[in-house]
């Protein structure tokens, strides 16, 4: 059973956990992201009462387990990241996870690309649109996107070329991508 | 053209979905042990995924890197253990649910079965009561008992009357027989079984003294005359006596005069030296009275079967039996059969013709 569940996507596991109250599916999903969860929560370990690994991780998992039944989860990674951060930064504890509009727009474009699959006509239409909106970006954003996706340069190479930190390269790439996605969704009405 | 296709594929990859870094990729990326293609894919994913980017950022610090492996393994083990427990609990819950469902289904089944049995029992009791009321009403209330008793009396009268035509020529002889006492004991001995039978059948209590008086003279000759009938009668008489209800006793009391009358007739018959014709009538009479007893007790089916048996007889009991058969059918609600039987009685033109006609008109 576990072997079969590991082959399912995040969406399928979440739907099983919700509809069928399948705790095994829930466990498989948490196990899939457990190493990342451990990694991002490590800076908060042993910083005060109830922050030992034995205490903190069960609390995080319990919180995720409660949240999975009520939250809208378009992207699992975002949901886990938000929940862990919210738990550790106690000021944001009570605000529920809600995906940002940029994130949703990017996801919608990703879904349309995935939907196009091997259909060349749809792919061409999408390429035309992306190129059209790509031309509307800033020069910096155009440079980073072109070098990263077309020339397949790494973060480090781009950072070295522009003499900026990797974080800024990532930020520029992210902004450019989100702009294209939002333009596609607003100006073409998502079609 | 190929360049265009490659470029378009690369542009589409800008928005391709890539999974988060797995347990293996994370340290390899940090150590720089990924291939160029793999590294680029990871970085494509890192553009959008804060979780993976933060995880890499944290793990780049050596103090966290050391603890990471052990903590990662322990949380994985913790999740697996919890899944195992949960899966066991879930399995147990599912099994319990199934069992509960089965049990509840069984309970529903037995409840429905019990209700059905209870309803069936009530229905049967009601039917039984209705049948009893139907069977007792015509006998007890509508004057069927009196009619039967009256019919009994009539029978006896008719018996005396019917016995008259046959022995009429003999009556003179009988009268003569009275004058000449010498053959009487012999003739009485040959005929008296009839008297005995009647008394036994109709009114054993009342007729005892007569029987006693007759016993000395009669009992011995009875055996050679009609042994099988005697046996039948002796077998049947206790049944009649046992089944006697107060009504029957009353009837017997009412019948006693008949019994008294019958012997007189039999005496006449005895005088006629013709015991043969009297024997079948006495058997019919016995059967008729037995049927009457069943009829009065409300056992209509048994009474009907006996009346049917009697109805084939050519004696007057045949007519009476048919009449009673019609009464039985009427009380059972089988008016068609009752009407037919009454008509038969009317067609026979016997003594019951008027009564049958009246009953037919009432039907």
PDB file of N, CA and C in Angstrom, chain A residues 84-169:
ATOM      1  N   UNK A  84       5.497  25.997   8.488  1.00  0.00           N
ATOM      2  CA  UNK A  84       6.658  25.867   9.374  1.00  0.00           C
ATOM      3  C   UNK A  84       7.143  27.248   9.820  1.00  0.00           C
ATOM      4  N   UNK A  85       7.175  28.161   8.869  1.00  0.00           N
ATOM      5  CA  UNK A  85       7.614  29.528   9.213  1.00  0.00           C
ATOM      6  C   UNK A  85       6.633  30.167  10.199  1.00  0.00           C
ATOM      7  N   UNK A  86       5.347  29.955   9.957  1.00  0.00           N
ATOM      8  CA  UNK A  86       4.322  30.539  10.822  1.00  0.00           C
ATOM      9  C   UNK A  86       4.411  29.978  12.234  1.00  0.00           C
ATOM     10  N   UNK A  87       4.737  28.712  12.320  1.00  0.00           N
ATOM     11  CA  UNK A  87       4.837  28.074  13.632  1.00  0.00           C
ATOM     12  C   UNK A  87       6.061  28.576  14.401  1.00  0.00           C
ATOM     13  N   UNK A  88       7.139  28.778  13.666  1.00  0.00           N
ATOM     14  CA  UNK A  88       8.370  29.201  14.329  1.00  0.00           C
ATOM     15  C   UNK A  88       8.390  30.701  14.604  1.00  0.00           C
ATOM     16  N   UNK A  89       7.848  31.483  13.653  1.00  0.00           N
ATOM     17  CA  UNK A  89       7.692  32.927  13.922  1.00  0.00           C
ATOM     18  C   UNK A  89       6.297  33.102  14.526  1.00  0.00           C
ATOM     19  N   UNK A  90       6.238  33.092  15.838  1.00  0.00           N
ATOM     20  CA  UNK A  90       4.951  32.936  16.526  1.00  0.00           C
ATOM     21  C   UNK A  90       3.952  34.044  16.262  1.00  0.00           C
ATOM     22  N   UNK A  91       4.430  35.143  15.664  1.00  0.00           N
ATOM     23  CA  UNK A  91       3.507  36.248  15.384  1.00  0.00           C
ATOM     24  C   UNK A  91       2.490  35.850  14.300  1.00  0.00           C
ATOM     25  N   UNK A  92       2.875  34.962  13.406  1.00  0.00           N
ATOM     26  CA  UNK A  92       2.002  34.620  12.283  1.00  0.00           C
ATOM     27  C   UNK A  92       1.245  33.308  12.526  1.00  0.00           C
ATOM     28  N   UNK A  93       1.200  32.911  13.769  1.00  0.00           N
ATOM     29  CA  UNK A  93       0.669  31.576  14.056  1.00  0.00           C
ATOM     30  C   UNK A  93      -0.778  31.383  13.604  1.00  0.00           C
ATOM     31  N   UNK A  94      -1.577  32.369  13.825  1.00  0.00           N
ATOM     32  CA  UNK A  94      -3.010  32.163  13.608  1.00  0.00           C
ATOM     33  C   UNK A  94      -3.505  32.481  12.198  1.00  0.00           C
ATOM     34  N   UNK A  95      -2.667  33.114  11.391  1.00  0.00           N
ATOM     35  CA  UNK A  95      -3.143  33.443  10.037  1.00  0.00           C
ATOM     36  C   UNK A  95      -3.017  32.212   9.146  1.00  0.00           C
ATOM     37  N   UNK A  96      -4.089  31.816   8.491  1.00  0.00           N
ATOM     38  CA  UNK A  96      -4.018  30.600   7.671  1.00  0.00           C
ATOM     39  C   UNK A  96      -3.272  30.825   6.362  1.00  0.00           C
ATOM     40  N   UNK A  97      -2.849  29.712   5.785  1.00  0.00           N
ATOM     41  CA  UNK A  97      -2.111  29.799   4.519  1.00  0.00           C
ATOM     42  C   UNK A  97      -3.056  30.167   3.393  1.00  0.00           C
ATOM     43  N   UNK A  98      -2.610  31.124   2.582  1.00  0.00           N
ATOM     44  CA  UNK A  98      -3.367  31.462   1.384  1.00  0.00           C
ATOM     45  C   UNK A  98      -2.363  31.804   0.289  1.00  0.00           C
ATOM     46  N   UNK A  99      -2.420  31.133  -0.860  1.00  0.00           N
ATOM     47  CA  UNK A  99      -1.394  31.379  -1.897  1.00  0.00           C
ATOM     48  C   UNK A  99      -1.507  32.799  -2.467  1.00  0.00           C
ATOM     49  N   UNK A 100      -0.365  33.375  -2.758  1.00  0.00           N
ATOM     50  CA  UNK A 100      -0.364  34.738  -3.310  1.00  0.00           C
ATOM     51  C   UNK A 100      -0.871  34.718  -4.753  1.00  0.00           C
ATOM     52  N   UNK A 101      -1.319  35.899  -5.232  1.00  0.00           N
ATOM     53  CA  UNK A 101      -1.865  35.967  -6.605  1.00  0.00           C
ATOM     54  C   UNK A 101      -0.782  35.657  -7.629  1.00  0.00           C
ATOM     55  N   UNK A 102       0.471  36.123  -7.367  1.00  0.00           N
ATOM     56  CA  UNK A 102       1.575  35.851  -8.304  1.00  0.00           C
ATOM     57  C   UNK A 102       1.809  34.348  -8.422  1.00  0.00           C
ATOM     58  N   UNK A 103       1.828  33.740  -7.274  1.00  0.00           N
ATOM     59  CA  UNK A 103       2.052  32.290  -7.252  1.00  0.00           C
ATOM     60  C   UNK A 103       0.962  31.556  -8.035  1.00  0.00           C
ATOM     61  N   UNK A 104      -0.299  32.005  -7.861  1.00  0.00           N
ATOM     62  CA  UNK A 104      -1.418  31.342  -8.566  1.00  0.00           C
ATOM     63  C   UNK A 104      -1.310  31.551 -10.074  1.00  0.00           C
ATOM     64  N   UNK A 105      -0.884  32.775 -10.455  1.00  0.00           N
ATOM     65  CA  UNK A 105      -0.761  33.047 -11.901  1.00  0.00           C
ATOM     66  C   UNK A 105       0.327  32.193 -12.534  1.00  0.00           C
ATOM     67  N   UNK A 106       1.453  32.088 -11.837  1.00  0.00           N
ATOM     68  CA  UNK A 106       2.538  31.235 -12.352  1.00  0.00           C
ATOM     69  C   UNK A 106       2.058  29.793 -12.468  1.00  0.00           C
ATOM     70  N   UNK A 107       1.349  29.386 -11.468  1.00  0.00           N
ATOM     71  CA  UNK A 107       0.862  27.999 -11.485  1.00  0.00           C
ATOM     72  C   UNK A 107      -0.132  27.761 -12.629  1.00  0.00           C
ATOM     73  N   UNK A 108      -0.960  28.764 -12.908  1.00  0.00           N
ATOM     74  CA  UNK A 108      -1.934  28.614 -14.007  1.00  0.00           C
ATOM     75  C   UNK A 108      -1.217  28.487 -15.352  1.00  0.00           C
ATOM     76  N   UNK A 109      -0.156  29.305 -15.533  1.00  0.00           N
ATOM     77  CA  UNK A 109       0.605  29.212 -16.794  1.00  0.00           C
ATOM     78  C   UNK A 109       1.289  27.844 -16.872  1.00  0.00           C
ATOM     79  N   UNK A 110       1.831  27.407 -15.746  1.00  0.00           N
ATOM     80  CA  UNK A 110       2.473  26.072 -15.722  1.00  0.00           C
ATOM     81  C   UNK A 110       1.456  24.978 -16.094  1.00  0.00           C
ATOM     82  N   UNK A 111       0.266  25.143 -15.574  1.00  0.00           N
ATOM     83  CA  UNK A 111      -0.778  24.144 -15.891  1.00  0.00           C
ATOM     84  C   UNK A 111      -1.131  24.154 -17.376  1.00  0.00           C
ATOM     85  N   UNK A 112      -1.206  25.370 -17.966  1.00  0.00           N
ATOM     86  CA  UNK A 112      -1.548  25.441 -19.397  1.00  0.00           C
ATOM     87  C   UNK A 112      -0.437  24.843 -20.256  1.00  0.00           C
ATOM     88  N   UNK A 113       0.827  25.056 -19.833  1.00  0.00           N
ATOM     89  CA  UNK A 113       1.958  24.452 -20.567  1.00  0.00           C
ATOM     90  C   UNK A 113       1.892  22.930 -20.453  1.00  0.00           C
ATOM     91  N   UNK A 114       1.600  22.468 -19.264  1.00  0.00           N
ATOM     92  CA  UNK A 114       1.497  21.015 -19.039  1.00  0.00           C
ATOM     93  C   UNK A 114       0.335  20.425 -19.848  1.00  0.00           C
ATOM     94  N   UNK A 115      -0.736  21.218 -19.927  1.00  0.00           N
ATOM     95  CA  UNK A 115      -1.926  20.762 -20.660  1.00  0.00           C
ATOM     96  C   UNK A 115      -1.644  20.676 -22.160  1.00  0.00           C
ATOM     97  N   UNK A 116      -0.812  21.606 -22.661  1.00  0.00           N
ATOM     98  CA  UNK A 116      -0.488  21.605 -24.094  1.00  0.00           C
ATOM     99  C   UNK A 116       0.200  20.298 -24.477  1.00  0.00           C
ATOM    100  N   UNK A 117       1.015  19.768 -23.571  1.00  0.00           N
ATOM    101  CA  UNK A 117       1.655  18.470 -23.772  1.00  0.00           C
ATOM    102  C   UNK A 117       2.401  18.381 -25.080  1.00  0.00           C
ATOM    103  N   UNK A 118       1.990  17.455 -25.959  1.00  0.00           N
ATOM    104  CA  UNK A 118       2.652  17.269 -27.254  1.00  0.00           C
ATOM    105  C   UNK A 118       1.887  17.945 -28.393  1.00  0.00           C
ATOM    106  N   UNK A 119       0.883  18.731 -28.059  1.00  0.00           N
ATOM    107  CA  UNK A 119       0.111  19.424 -29.087  1.00  0.00           C
ATOM    108  C   UNK A 119       0.922  20.621 -29.603  1.00  0.00           C
ATOM    109  N   UNK A 120       1.439  20.498 -30.842  1.00  0.00           N
ATOM    110  CA  UNK A 120       2.356  21.517 -31.365  1.00  0.00           C
ATOM    111  C   UNK A 120       1.670  22.862 -31.546  1.00  0.00           C
ATOM    112  N   UNK A 121       0.418  22.825 -31.981  1.00  0.00           N
ATOM    113  CA  UNK A 121      -0.306  24.086 -32.211  1.00  0.00           C
ATOM    114  C   UNK A 121      -0.442  24.883 -30.916  1.00  0.00           C
ATOM    115  N   UNK A 122      -0.867  24.173 -29.900  1.00  0.00           N
ATOM    116  CA  UNK A 122      -1.031  24.851 -28.599  1.00  0.00           C
ATOM    117  C   UNK A 122       0.312  25.345 -28.081  1.00  0.00           C
ATOM    118  N   UNK A 123       1.326  24.494 -28.271  1.00  0.00           N
ATOM    119  CA  UNK A 123       2.670  24.871 -27.818  1.00  0.00           C
ATOM    120  C   UNK A 123       3.138  26.148 -28.529  1.00  0.00           C
ATOM    121  N   UNK A 124       2.887  26.193 -29.876  1.00  0.00           N
ATOM    122  CA  UNK A 124       3.310  27.366 -30.651  1.00  0.00           C
ATOM    123  C   UNK A 124       2.579  28.620 -30.180  1.00  0.00           C
ATOM    124  N   UNK A 125       1.293  28.462 -29.935  1.00  0.00           N
ATOM    125  CA  UNK A 125       0.520  29.614 -29.451  1.00  0.00           C
ATOM    126  C   UNK A 125       1.070  30.134 -28.128  1.00  0.00           C
ATOM    127  N   UNK A 126       1.394  29.161 -27.258  1.00  0.00           N
ATOM    128  CA  UNK A 126       1.948  29.542 -25.948  1.00  0.00           C
ATOM    129  C   UNK A 126       3.314  30.230 -26.107  1.00  0.00           C
ATOM    130  N   UNK A 127       4.133  29.695 -27.016  1.00  0.00           N
ATOM    131  CA  UNK A 127       5.465  30.269 -27.240  1.00  0.00           C
ATOM    132  C   UNK A 127       5.344  31.710 -27.745  1.00  0.00           C
ATOM    133  N   UNK A 128       4.382  31.899 -28.688  1.00  0.00           N
ATOM    134  CA  UNK A 128       4.159  33.251 -29.234  1.00  0.00           C
ATOM    135  C   UNK A 128       3.762  34.228 -28.118  1.00  0.00           C
ATOM    136  N   UNK A 129       2.877  33.750 -27.272  1.00  0.00           N
ATOM    137  CA  UNK A 129       2.418  34.612 -26.175  1.00  0.00           C
ATOM    138  C   UNK A 129       3.563  34.948 -25.231  1.00  0.00           C
ATOM    139  N   UNK A 130       4.326  33.912 -24.885  1.00  0.00           N
ATOM    140  CA  UNK A 130       5.427  34.125 -23.911  1.00  0.00           C
ATOM    141  C   UNK A 130       6.449  35.108 -24.502  1.00  0.00           C
ATOM    142  N   UNK A 131       6.735  34.912 -25.781  1.00  0.00           N
ATOM    143  CA  UNK A 131       7.705  35.811 -26.444  1.00  0.00           C
ATOM    144  C   UNK A 131       7.176  37.256 -26.455  1.00  0.00           C
ATOM    145  N   UNK A 132       5.875  37.343 -26.733  1.00  0.00           N
ATOM    146  CA  UNK A 132       5.256  38.671 -26.799  1.00  0.00           C
ATOM    147  C   UNK A 132       5.374  39.392 -25.453  1.00  0.00           C
ATOM    148  N   UNK A 133       5.073  38.668 -24.392  1.00  0.00           N
ATOM    149  CA  UNK A 133       5.123  39.315 -23.069  1.00  0.00           C
ATOM    150  C   UNK A 133       6.559  39.422 -22.547  1.00  0.00           C
ATOM    151  N   UNK A 134       7.423  38.548 -23.048  1.00  0.00           N
ATOM    152  CA  UNK A 134       8.843  38.614 -22.675  1.00  0.00           C
ATOM    153  C   UNK A 134       9.450  39.939 -23.162  1.00  0.00           C
ATOM    154  N   UNK A 135       8.998  40.383 -24.344  1.00  0.00           N
ATOM    155  CA  UNK A 135       9.508  41.634 -24.921  1.00  0.00           C
ATOM    156  C   UNK A 135       9.123  42.862 -24.088  1.00  0.00           C
ATOM    157  N   UNK A 136       8.103  42.679 -23.248  1.00  0.00           N
ATOM    158  CA  UNK A 136       7.655  43.819 -22.434  1.00  0.00           C
ATOM    159  C   UNK A 136       8.421  43.937 -21.108  1.00  0.00           C
ATOM    160  N   UNK A 137       9.329  42.996 -20.832  1.00  0.00           N
ATOM    161  CA  UNK A 137      10.065  43.019 -19.552  1.00  0.00           C
ATOM    162  C   UNK A 137      11.202  44.038 -19.582  1.00  0.00           C
ATOM    163  N   UNK A 138      11.761  44.278 -18.366  1.00  0.00           N
ATOM    164  CA  UNK A 138      12.937  45.161 -18.276  1.00  0.00           C
ATOM    165  C   UNK A 138      14.149  44.483 -18.913  1.00  0.00           C
ATOM    166  N   UNK A 139      15.125  45.276 -19.192  1.00  0.00           N
ATOM    167  CA  UNK A 139      16.330  44.744 -19.841  1.00  0.00           C
ATOM    168  C   UNK A 139      17.044  43.742 -18.941  1.00  0.00           C
ATOM    169  N   UNK A 140      17.154  44.070 -17.648  1.00  0.00           N
ATOM    170  CA  UNK A 140      17.804  43.166 -16.678  1.00  0.00           C
ATOM    171  C   UNK A 140      17.090  41.819 -16.604  1.00  0.00           C
ATOM    172  N   UNK A 141      15.793  41.933 -16.488  1.00  0.00           N
ATOM    173  CA  UNK A 141      14.976  40.700 -16.391  1.00  0.00           C
ATOM    174  C   UNK A 141      15.098  39.869 -17.669  1.00  0.00           C
ATOM    175  N   UNK A 142      15.060  40.598 -18.816  1.00  0.00           N
ATOM    176  CA  UNK A 142      15.230  39.895 -20.109  1.00  0.00           C
ATOM    177  C   UNK A 142      16.570  39.175 -20.159  1.00  0.00           C
ATOM    178  N   UNK A 143      17.589  39.867 -19.716  1.00  0.00           N
ATOM    179  CA  UNK A 143      18.942  39.296 -19.744  1.00  0.00           C
ATOM    180  C   UNK A 143      19.012  38.027 -18.906  1.00  0.00           C
ATOM    181  N   UNK A 144      18.561  38.151 -17.675  1.00  0.00           N
ATOM    182  CA  UNK A 144      18.656  36.998 -16.767  1.00  0.00           C
ATOM    183  C   UNK A 144      17.835  35.810 -17.277  1.00  0.00           C
ATOM    184  N   UNK A 145      16.616  36.094 -17.742  1.00  0.00           N
ATOM    185  CA  UNK A 145      15.749  35.007 -18.223  1.00  0.00           C
ATOM    186  C   UNK A 145      16.353  34.338 -19.457  1.00  0.00           C
ATOM    187  N   UNK A 146      16.819  35.162 -20.366  1.00  0.00           N
ATOM    188  CA  UNK A 146      17.389  34.619 -21.597  1.00  0.00           C
ATOM    189  C   UNK A 146      18.636  33.780 -21.301  1.00  0.00           C
ATOM    190  N   UNK A 147      19.519  34.321 -20.461  1.00  0.00           N
ATOM    191  CA  UNK A 147      20.760  33.612 -20.139  1.00  0.00           C
ATOM    192  C   UNK A 147      20.479  32.317 -19.355  1.00  0.00           C
ATOM    193  N   UNK A 148      19.504  32.401 -18.463  1.00  0.00           N
ATOM    194  CA  UNK A 148      19.222  31.230 -17.589  1.00  0.00           C
ATOM    195  C   UNK A 148      18.478  30.121 -18.344  1.00  0.00           C
ATOM    196  N   UNK A 149      17.383  30.495 -19.054  1.00  0.00           N
ATOM    197  CA  UNK A 149      16.560  29.447 -19.677  1.00  0.00           C
ATOM    198  C   UNK A 149      17.048  29.058 -21.067  1.00  0.00           C
ATOM    199  N   UNK A 150      17.516  30.053 -21.860  1.00  0.00           N
ATOM    200  CA  UNK A 150      17.929  29.717 -23.228  1.00  0.00           C
ATOM    201  C   UNK A 150      19.389  29.256 -23.261  1.00  0.00           C
ATOM    202  N   UNK A 151      20.248  29.994 -22.585  1.00  0.00           N
ATOM    203  CA  UNK A 151      21.678  29.644 -22.586  1.00  0.00           C
ATOM    204  C   UNK A 151      22.027  28.625 -21.503  1.00  0.00           C
ATOM    205  N   UNK A 152      21.061  28.362 -20.611  1.00  0.00           N
ATOM    206  CA  UNK A 152      21.189  27.363 -19.533  1.00  0.00           C
ATOM    207  C   UNK A 152      22.399  27.630 -18.628  1.00  0.00           C
ATOM    208  N   UNK A 153      22.574  28.910 -18.292  1.00  0.00           N
ATOM    209  CA  UNK A 153      23.653  29.271 -17.356  1.00  0.00           C
ATOM    210  C   UNK A 153      23.146  29.104 -15.932  1.00  0.00           C
ATOM    211  N   UNK A 154      24.073  28.814 -15.043  1.00  0.00           N
ATOM    212  CA  UNK A 154      23.670  28.583 -13.642  1.00  0.00           C
ATOM    213  C   UNK A 154      23.586  29.899 -12.873  1.00  0.00           C
ATOM    214  N   UNK A 155      23.071  29.795 -11.647  1.00  0.00           N
ATOM    215  CA  UNK A 155      22.979  30.972 -10.783  1.00  0.00           C
ATOM    216  C   UNK A 155      24.375  31.605 -10.572  1.00  0.00           C
ATOM    217  N   UNK A 156      25.294  30.727 -10.319  1.00  0.00           N
ATOM    218  CA  UNK A 156      26.653  31.191  -9.982  1.00  0.00           C
ATOM    219  C   UNK A 156      27.266  31.929 -11.171  1.00  0.00           C
ATOM    220  N   UNK A 157      27.052  31.396 -12.359  1.00  0.00           N
ATOM    221  CA  UNK A 157      27.614  32.024 -13.560  1.00  0.00           C
ATOM    222  C   UNK A 157      26.985  33.398 -13.788  1.00  0.00           C
ATOM    223  N   UNK A 158      25.670  33.449 -13.612  1.00  0.00           N
ATOM    224  CA  UNK A 158      24.971  34.721 -13.817  1.00  0.00           C
ATOM    225  C   UNK A 158      25.391  35.745 -12.771  1.00  0.00           C
ATOM    226  N   UNK A 159      25.522  35.232 -11.552  1.00  0.00           N
ATOM    227  CA  UNK A 159      25.943  36.133 -10.463  1.00  0.00           C
ATOM    228  C   UNK A 159      27.350  36.678 -10.728  1.00  0.00           C
ATOM    229  N   UNK A 160      28.186  35.807 -11.244  1.00  0.00           N
ATOM    230  CA  UNK A 160      29.564  36.218 -11.544  1.00  0.00           C
ATOM    231  C   UNK A 160      29.583  37.223 -12.692  1.00  0.00           C
ATOM    232  N   UNK A 161      28.729  36.961 -13.696  1.00  0.00           N
ATOM    233  CA  UNK A 161      28.692  37.840 -14.866  1.00  0.00           C
ATOM    234  C   UNK A 161      28.170  39.218 -14.499  1.00  0.00           C
ATOM    235  N   UNK A 162      27.191  39.267 -13.648  1.00  0.00           N
ATOM    236  CA  UNK A 162      26.591  40.554 -13.269  1.00  0.00           C
ATOM    237  C   UNK A 162      27.189  41.127 -11.988  1.00  0.00           C
ATOM    238  N   UNK A 163      28.070  40.325 -11.392  1.00  0.00           N
ATOM    239  CA  UNK A 163      28.738  40.744 -10.161  1.00  0.00           C
ATOM    240  C   UNK A 163      27.701  41.096  -9.079  1.00  0.00           C
ATOM    241  N   UNK A 164      26.786  40.172  -8.892  1.00  0.00           N
ATOM    242  CA  UNK A 164      25.747  40.339  -7.847  1.00  0.00           C
ATOM    243  C   UNK A 164      25.561  39.018  -7.120  1.00  0.00           C
ATOM    244  N   UNK A 165      24.951  39.064  -5.941  1.00  0.00           N
ATOM    245  CA  UNK A 165      24.764  37.789  -5.223  1.00  0.00           C
ATOM    246  C   UNK A 165      23.773  36.860  -5.933  1.00  0.00           C
ATOM    247  N   UNK A 166      23.873  35.581  -5.609  1.00  0.00           N
ATOM    248  CA  UNK A 166      22.977  34.557  -6.193  1.00  0.00           C
ATOM    249  C   UNK A 166      21.510  34.857  -5.858  1.00  0.00           C
ATOM    250  N   UNK A 167      21.320  35.383  -4.658  1.00  0.00           N
ATOM    251  CA  UNK A 167      19.953  35.702  -4.203  1.00  0.00           C
ATOM    252  C   UNK A 167      19.300  36.694  -5.152  1.00  0.00           C
ATOM    253  N   UNK A 168      20.101  37.695  -5.608  1.00  0.00           N
ATOM    254  CA  UNK A 168      19.546  38.711  -6.506  1.00  0.00           C
ATOM    255  C   UNK A 168      19.216  38.111  -7.868  1.00  0.00           C
ATOM    256  N   UNK A 169      20.110  37.208  -8.343  1.00  0.00           N
ATOM    257  CA  UNK A 169      19.842  36.519  -9.619  1.00  0.00           C
ATOM    258  C   UNK A 169      18.509  35.773  -9.536  1.00  0.00           C
TER     259      UNK A 169
END
